[in-house]
Short mmCIF file of C-alpha atoms and ligand atoms in Angstrom, two decimals:
data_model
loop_
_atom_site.label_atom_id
_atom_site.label_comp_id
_atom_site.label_asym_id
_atom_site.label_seq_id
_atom_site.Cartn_x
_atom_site.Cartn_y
_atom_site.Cartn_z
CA UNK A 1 19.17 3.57 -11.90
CA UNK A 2 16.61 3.35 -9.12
CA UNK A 3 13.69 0.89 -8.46
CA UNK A 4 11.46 1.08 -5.78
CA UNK A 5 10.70 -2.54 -4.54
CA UNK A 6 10.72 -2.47 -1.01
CA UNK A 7 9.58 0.63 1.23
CA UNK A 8 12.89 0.91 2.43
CA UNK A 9 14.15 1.89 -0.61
CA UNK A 10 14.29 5.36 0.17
CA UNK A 11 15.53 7.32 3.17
CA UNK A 12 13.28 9.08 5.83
CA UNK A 13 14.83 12.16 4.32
CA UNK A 14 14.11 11.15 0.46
CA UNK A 15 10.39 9.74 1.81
CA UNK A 16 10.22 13.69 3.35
CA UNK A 17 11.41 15.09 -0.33
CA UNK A 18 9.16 12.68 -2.33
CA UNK A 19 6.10 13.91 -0.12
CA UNK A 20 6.70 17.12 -0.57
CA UNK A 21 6.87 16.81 -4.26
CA UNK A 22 3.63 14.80 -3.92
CA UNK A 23 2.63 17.77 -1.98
CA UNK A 24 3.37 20.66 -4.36
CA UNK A 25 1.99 18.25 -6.79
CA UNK A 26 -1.55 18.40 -5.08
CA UNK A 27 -1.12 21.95 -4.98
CA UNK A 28 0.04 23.19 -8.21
CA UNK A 29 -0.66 20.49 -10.50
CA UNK A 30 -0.87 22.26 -14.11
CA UNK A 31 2.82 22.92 -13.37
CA UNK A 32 3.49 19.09 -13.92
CA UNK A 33 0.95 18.27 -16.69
CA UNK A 34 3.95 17.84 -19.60
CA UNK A 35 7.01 16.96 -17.04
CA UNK A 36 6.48 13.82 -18.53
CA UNK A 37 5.80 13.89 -22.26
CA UNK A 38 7.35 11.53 -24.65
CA UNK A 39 7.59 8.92 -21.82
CA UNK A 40 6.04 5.40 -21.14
CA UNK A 41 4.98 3.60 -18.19
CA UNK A 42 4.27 0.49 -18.94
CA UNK A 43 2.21 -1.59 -16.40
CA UNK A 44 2.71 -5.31 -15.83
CA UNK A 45 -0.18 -6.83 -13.84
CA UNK A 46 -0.40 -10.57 -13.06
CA UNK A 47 -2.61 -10.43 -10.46
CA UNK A 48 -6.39 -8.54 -10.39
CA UNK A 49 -5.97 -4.71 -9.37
CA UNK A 50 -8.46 -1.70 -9.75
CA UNK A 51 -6.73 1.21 -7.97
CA UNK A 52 -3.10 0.72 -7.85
CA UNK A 53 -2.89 -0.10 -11.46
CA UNK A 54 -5.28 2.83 -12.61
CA UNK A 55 -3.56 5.41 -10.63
CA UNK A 56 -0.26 4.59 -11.48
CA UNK A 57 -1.54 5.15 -15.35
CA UNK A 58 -3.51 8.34 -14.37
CA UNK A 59 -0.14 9.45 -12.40
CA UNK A 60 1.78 9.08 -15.95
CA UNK A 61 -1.26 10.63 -17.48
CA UNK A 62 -1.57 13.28 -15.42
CA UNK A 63 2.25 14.27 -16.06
CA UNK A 64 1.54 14.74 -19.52
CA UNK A 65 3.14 11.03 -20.11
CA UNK A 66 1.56 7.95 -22.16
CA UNK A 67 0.77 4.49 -20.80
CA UNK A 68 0.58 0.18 -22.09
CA UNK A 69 0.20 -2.82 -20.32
CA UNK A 70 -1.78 -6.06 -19.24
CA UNK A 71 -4.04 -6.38 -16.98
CA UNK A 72 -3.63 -9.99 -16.21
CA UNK A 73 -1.45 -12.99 -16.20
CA UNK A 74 -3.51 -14.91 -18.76
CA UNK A 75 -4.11 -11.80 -21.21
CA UNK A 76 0.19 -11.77 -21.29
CA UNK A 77 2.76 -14.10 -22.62
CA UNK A 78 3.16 -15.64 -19.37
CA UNK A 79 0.41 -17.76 -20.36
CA UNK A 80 2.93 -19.65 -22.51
CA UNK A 81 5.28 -19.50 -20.22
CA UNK A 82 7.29 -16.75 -20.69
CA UNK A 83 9.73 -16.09 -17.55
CA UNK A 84 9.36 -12.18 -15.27
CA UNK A 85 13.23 -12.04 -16.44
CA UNK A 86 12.60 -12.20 -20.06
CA UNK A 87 9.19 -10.28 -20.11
CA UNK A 88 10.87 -7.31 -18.52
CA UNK A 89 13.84 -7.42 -20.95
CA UNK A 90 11.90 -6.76 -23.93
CA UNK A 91 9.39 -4.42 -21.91
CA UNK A 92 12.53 -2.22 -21.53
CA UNK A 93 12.55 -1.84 -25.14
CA UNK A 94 8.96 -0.42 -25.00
CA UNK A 95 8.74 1.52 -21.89
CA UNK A 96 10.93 4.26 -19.85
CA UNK A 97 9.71 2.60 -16.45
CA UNK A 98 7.32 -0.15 -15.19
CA UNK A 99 4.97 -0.67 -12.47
CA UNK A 100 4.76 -4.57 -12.07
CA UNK A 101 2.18 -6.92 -9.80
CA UNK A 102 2.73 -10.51 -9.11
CA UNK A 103 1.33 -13.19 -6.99
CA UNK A 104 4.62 -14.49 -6.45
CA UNK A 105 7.06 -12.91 -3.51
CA UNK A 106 10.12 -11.56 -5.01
CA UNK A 107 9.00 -11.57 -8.89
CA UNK A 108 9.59 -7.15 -9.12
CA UNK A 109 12.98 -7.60 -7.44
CA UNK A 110 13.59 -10.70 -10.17
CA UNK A 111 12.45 -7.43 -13.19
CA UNK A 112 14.45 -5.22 -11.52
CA UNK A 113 17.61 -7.23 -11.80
CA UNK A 114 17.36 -7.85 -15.41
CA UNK A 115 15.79 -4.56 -16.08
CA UNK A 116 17.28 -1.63 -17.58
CA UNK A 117 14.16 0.87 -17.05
CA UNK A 118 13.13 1.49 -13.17
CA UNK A 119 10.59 -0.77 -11.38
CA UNK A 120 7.98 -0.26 -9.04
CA UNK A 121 6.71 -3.27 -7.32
CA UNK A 122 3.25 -2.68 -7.26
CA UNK A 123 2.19 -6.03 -5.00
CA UNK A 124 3.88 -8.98 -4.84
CA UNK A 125 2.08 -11.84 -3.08
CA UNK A 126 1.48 -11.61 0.81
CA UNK A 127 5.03 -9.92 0.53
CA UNK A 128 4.93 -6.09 0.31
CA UNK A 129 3.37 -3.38 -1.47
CA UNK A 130 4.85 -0.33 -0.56
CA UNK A 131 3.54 2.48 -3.00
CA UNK A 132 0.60 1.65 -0.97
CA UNK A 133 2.52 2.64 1.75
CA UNK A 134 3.69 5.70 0.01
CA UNK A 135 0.16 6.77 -0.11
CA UNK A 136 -0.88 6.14 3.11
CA UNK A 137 2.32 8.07 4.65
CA UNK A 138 1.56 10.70 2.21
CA UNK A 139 -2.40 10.19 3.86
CA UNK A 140 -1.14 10.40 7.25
CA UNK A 141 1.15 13.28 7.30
CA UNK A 142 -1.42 15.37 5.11
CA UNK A 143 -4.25 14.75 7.61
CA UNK A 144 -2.42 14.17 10.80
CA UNK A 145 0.32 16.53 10.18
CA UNK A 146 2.91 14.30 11.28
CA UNK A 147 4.08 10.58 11.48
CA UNK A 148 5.41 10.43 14.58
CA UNK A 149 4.12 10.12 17.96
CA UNK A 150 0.79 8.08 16.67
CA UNK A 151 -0.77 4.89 18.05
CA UNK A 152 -1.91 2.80 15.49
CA UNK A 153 -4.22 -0.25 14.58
CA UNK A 154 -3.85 -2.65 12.07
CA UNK A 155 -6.85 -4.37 11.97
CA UNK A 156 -8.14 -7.67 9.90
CA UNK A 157 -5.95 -9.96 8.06
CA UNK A 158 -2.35 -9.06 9.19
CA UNK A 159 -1.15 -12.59 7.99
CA UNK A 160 -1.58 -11.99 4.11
CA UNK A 161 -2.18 -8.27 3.84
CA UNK A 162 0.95 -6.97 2.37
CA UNK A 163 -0.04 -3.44 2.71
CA UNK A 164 -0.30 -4.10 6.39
CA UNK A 165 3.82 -5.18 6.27
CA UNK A 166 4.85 -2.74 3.98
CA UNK A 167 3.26 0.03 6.33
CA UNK A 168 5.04 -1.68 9.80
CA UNK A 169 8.35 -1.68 7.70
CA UNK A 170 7.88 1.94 7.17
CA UNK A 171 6.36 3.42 10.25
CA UNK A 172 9.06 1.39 12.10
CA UNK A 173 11.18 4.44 11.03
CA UNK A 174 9.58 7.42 13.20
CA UNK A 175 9.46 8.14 16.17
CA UNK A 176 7.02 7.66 19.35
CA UNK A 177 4.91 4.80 16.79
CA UNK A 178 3.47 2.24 18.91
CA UNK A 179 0.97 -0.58 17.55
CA UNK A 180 -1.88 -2.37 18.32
CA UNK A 181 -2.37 -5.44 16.03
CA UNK A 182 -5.63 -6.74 15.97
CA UNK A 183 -6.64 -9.89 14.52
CA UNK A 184 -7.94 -13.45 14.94
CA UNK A 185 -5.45 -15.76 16.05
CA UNK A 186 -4.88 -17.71 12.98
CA UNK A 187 -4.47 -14.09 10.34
CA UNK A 188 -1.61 -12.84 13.15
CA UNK A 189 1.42 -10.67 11.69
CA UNK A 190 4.29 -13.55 10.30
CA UNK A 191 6.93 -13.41 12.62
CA UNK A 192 9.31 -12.44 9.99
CA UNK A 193 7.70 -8.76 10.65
CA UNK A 194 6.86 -8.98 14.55
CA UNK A 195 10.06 -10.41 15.00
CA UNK A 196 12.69 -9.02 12.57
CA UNK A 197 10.98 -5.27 12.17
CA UNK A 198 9.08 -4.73 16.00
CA UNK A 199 11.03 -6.82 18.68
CA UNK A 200 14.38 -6.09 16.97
CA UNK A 201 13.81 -2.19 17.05
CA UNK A 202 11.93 -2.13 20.68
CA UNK A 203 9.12 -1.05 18.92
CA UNK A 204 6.21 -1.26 21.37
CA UNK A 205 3.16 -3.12 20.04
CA UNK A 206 0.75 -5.02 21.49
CA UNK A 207 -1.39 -8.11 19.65
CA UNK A 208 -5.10 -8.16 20.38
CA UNK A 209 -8.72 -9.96 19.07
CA UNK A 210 -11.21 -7.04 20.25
CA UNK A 211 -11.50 -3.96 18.04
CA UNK A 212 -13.93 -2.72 20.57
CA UNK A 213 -11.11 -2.54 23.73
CA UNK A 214 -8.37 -1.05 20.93
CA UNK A 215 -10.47 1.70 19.47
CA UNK A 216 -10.38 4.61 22.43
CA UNK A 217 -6.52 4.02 21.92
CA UNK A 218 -5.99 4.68 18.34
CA UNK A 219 -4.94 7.92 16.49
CA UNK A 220 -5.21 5.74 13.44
CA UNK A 221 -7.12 2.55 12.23
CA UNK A 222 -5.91 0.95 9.37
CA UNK A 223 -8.93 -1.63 8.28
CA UNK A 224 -8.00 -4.67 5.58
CA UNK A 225 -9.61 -7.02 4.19
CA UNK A 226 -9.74 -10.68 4.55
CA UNK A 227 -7.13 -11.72 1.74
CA UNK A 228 -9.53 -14.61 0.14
CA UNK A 229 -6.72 -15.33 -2.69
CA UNK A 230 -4.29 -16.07 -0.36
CA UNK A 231 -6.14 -18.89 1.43
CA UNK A 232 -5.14 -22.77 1.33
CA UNK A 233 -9.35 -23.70 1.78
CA UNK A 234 -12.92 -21.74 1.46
CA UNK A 235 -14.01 -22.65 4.91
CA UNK A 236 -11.11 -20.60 6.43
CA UNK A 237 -12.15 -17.83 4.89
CA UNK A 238 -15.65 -17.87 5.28
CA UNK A 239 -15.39 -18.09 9.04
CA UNK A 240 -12.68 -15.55 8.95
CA UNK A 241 -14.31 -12.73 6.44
CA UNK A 242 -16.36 -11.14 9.03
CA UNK A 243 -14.88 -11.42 12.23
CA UNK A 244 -14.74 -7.35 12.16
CA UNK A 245 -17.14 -5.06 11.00
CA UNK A 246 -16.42 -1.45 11.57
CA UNK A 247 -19.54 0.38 11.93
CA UNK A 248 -21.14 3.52 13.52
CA UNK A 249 -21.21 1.94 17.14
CA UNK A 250 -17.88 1.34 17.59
CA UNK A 251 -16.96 4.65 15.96
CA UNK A 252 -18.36 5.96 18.77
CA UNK A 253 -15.64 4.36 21.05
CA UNK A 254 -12.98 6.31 19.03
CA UNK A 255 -11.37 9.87 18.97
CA UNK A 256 -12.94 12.34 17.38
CA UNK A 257 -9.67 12.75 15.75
CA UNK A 258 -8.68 9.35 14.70
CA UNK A 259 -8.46 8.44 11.36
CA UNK A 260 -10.02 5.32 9.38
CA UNK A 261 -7.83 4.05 6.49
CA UNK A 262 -8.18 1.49 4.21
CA UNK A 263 -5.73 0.10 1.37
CA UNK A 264 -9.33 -1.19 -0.70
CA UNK A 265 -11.21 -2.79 -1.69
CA UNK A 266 -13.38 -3.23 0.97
CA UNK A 267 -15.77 -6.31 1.25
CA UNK A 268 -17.65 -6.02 4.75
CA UNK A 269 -15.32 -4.68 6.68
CA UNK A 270 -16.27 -1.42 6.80
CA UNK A 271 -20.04 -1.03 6.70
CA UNK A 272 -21.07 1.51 4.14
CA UNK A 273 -22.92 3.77 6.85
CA UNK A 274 -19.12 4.90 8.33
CA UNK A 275 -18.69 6.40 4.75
CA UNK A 276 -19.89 9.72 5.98
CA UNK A 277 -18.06 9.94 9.16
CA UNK A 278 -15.54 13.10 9.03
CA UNK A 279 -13.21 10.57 10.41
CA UNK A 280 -13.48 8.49 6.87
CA UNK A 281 -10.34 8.74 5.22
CA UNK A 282 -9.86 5.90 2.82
CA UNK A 283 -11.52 7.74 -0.26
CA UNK A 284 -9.22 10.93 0.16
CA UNK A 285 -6.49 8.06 0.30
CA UNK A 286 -6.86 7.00 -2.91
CA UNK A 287 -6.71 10.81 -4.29
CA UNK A 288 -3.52 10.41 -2.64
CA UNK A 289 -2.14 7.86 -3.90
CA UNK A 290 -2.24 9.53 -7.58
CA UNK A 291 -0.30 12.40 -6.05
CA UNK A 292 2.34 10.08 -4.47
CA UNK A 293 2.57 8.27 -7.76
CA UNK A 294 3.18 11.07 -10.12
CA UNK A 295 5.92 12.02 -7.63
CA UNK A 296 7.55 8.85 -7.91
CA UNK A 297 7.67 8.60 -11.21
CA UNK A 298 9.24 12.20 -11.71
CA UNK A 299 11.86 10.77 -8.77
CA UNK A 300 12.78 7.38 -10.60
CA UNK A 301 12.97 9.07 -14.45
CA UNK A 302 15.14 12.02 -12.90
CA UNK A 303 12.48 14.77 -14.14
CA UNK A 304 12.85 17.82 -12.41
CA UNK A 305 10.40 20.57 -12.53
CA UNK A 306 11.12 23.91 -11.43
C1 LIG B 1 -4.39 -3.98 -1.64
C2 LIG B 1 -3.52 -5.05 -2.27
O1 LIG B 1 -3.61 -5.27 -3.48
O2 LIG B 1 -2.74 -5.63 -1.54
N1 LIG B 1 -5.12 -3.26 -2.58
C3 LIG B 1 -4.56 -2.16 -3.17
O3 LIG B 1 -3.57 -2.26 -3.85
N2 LIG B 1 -5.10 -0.98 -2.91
C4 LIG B 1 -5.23 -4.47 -0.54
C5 LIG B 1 -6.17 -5.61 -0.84
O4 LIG B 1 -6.24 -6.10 -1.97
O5 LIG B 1 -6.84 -6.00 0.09
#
């Protein structure tokens, strides 16, 4: 049985065969409207979530499949302090997979070793999140055509943003990537990613604080948000939460072809006025994300569809 709980779960060549399901999926998508009916996907969030726990249930519902769940840690039995292990024993009973969110780093991997239905990690802590990254590989190679060869800028709170270290993991993979990392000093990547993913694979990358001097560079900007959860004290984040605004002037320093992503929510770091820029991607990326979803799930239950 399979889980996904790191991005590095699958291959380049599975990621390549999961996309293009995702792909076909986009296209042709009455062909997959039953390929799951009968099944369950049961989602287990502990920790807020609009997107990535409504499109995994539209991705089960779209297949034709049926969906339960919490939607937070105090609605659950963790409240009475019921353990990840034991929770996910007894939701094996229930579902036929699980898509699970926790604030704490490691909790999916702790499901998926006492599981006997596949999980999807679906956030855990500052750690990783990679059916985010799913979707915005699935984003990238849809818009840009490819995911090689691209410069790319990882903007905001690179510290805490586990989207951000779930997408270096990942991109670390192709070929001709090269980063820009831009951020205040204290919400740098951890070294455990600079360090262990970039240095180790030569990876060239460079850190910097001015979004202006990156943007003429970039083939891709990848905007987060200041991670306000994840902070020890408010005044941190309140001097942190704006230190980049993306707006219509410094669009202007960047390629007419580069694209602006975004994992969402957004707080200020976009301003709303960049929402009509051609190069605005981050709203198509979420219609991505059900795509890359639905082909998961297929992939993990073993449904095929011819
Ligand atoms: C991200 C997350 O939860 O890490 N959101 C999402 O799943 N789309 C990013 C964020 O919350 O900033």
């Amino acid at each position: 049985m399979r889980h996904l709980i790191s991005p590095l779960d699958f291959t380049v060549e599975e990621l390549d065969t999961l996309m293009d399901l995702a792909s076909d999926i986009e296209a042709h998508p009455e062909k997959y409207a039953h390929a799951c009916a009968g099944k369950k996907l049961a989602t287990l969030f502990y920790e807020p979530s609009t997107r990535t726990r409504l499109s995994h249930e539209a991705a089960m519902l779209n297949l034709g499949g049926q969906v339960l769940g919490f939607s937070s840690a105090d609605s659950s039995s963790a409240a009475k302090g019921e353990s990840v292990a034991d929770t996910i024993r007894m939701i094996s009973c229930y579902a036929d997979i699980c898509a699970i969110r926790h604030p704490k780093e490691g909790a999916p991997l702790v499901a998926a070793m006492h599981a006997s239905i596949p999980v999807i990690n679906a956030g855990d802590g500052g750690h990783q999140h990679p059916t985010q990254t799913l979707t915005d590989l699935l984003t990238i190679r849809s818009l840009k055509g490819r995911l090689s060869d691209l410069t790319i800028g990882l903007c905001g709170d690179l510290k805490f943003g586990r989207t951000v270290h779930s997408l270096i993991h990942a991109l670390s993979r192709y070929t001709g990537i090269r980063f820009v990392l831009i951020s205040p000093e204290e919400l740098r990547l951890p070294s455990y990613v600079r360090d262990d993913v970039l240095k180790k694979k030569g990876i060239p990358y460079e850190e910097v604080a001015s979004l202006d001097d990156a943007m003429p560079k970039l083939d891709i900007l990848y905007m987060t948000r200041v991670q306000k959860e994840r902070f020890f004290n408010e005044e941190d984040y309140v001097r942190m939460k704006d230190f980049y605004i993306l707006d219509n002037e410094k669009m202007k320093a960047a390629k007419p072809d580069m694209l602006v992503l975004h994992p969402l929510p957004r707080v200020n770091e976009i301003a709303v006025e960049v929402d009509s820029d051609p190069r605005a991607a981050y709203f198509r990326q979420v219609q991505y994300g059900v795509y890359i979803r639905m082909a998961l799930i297929l992939t993990l239950l073993e449904v095929k569809v011819c």
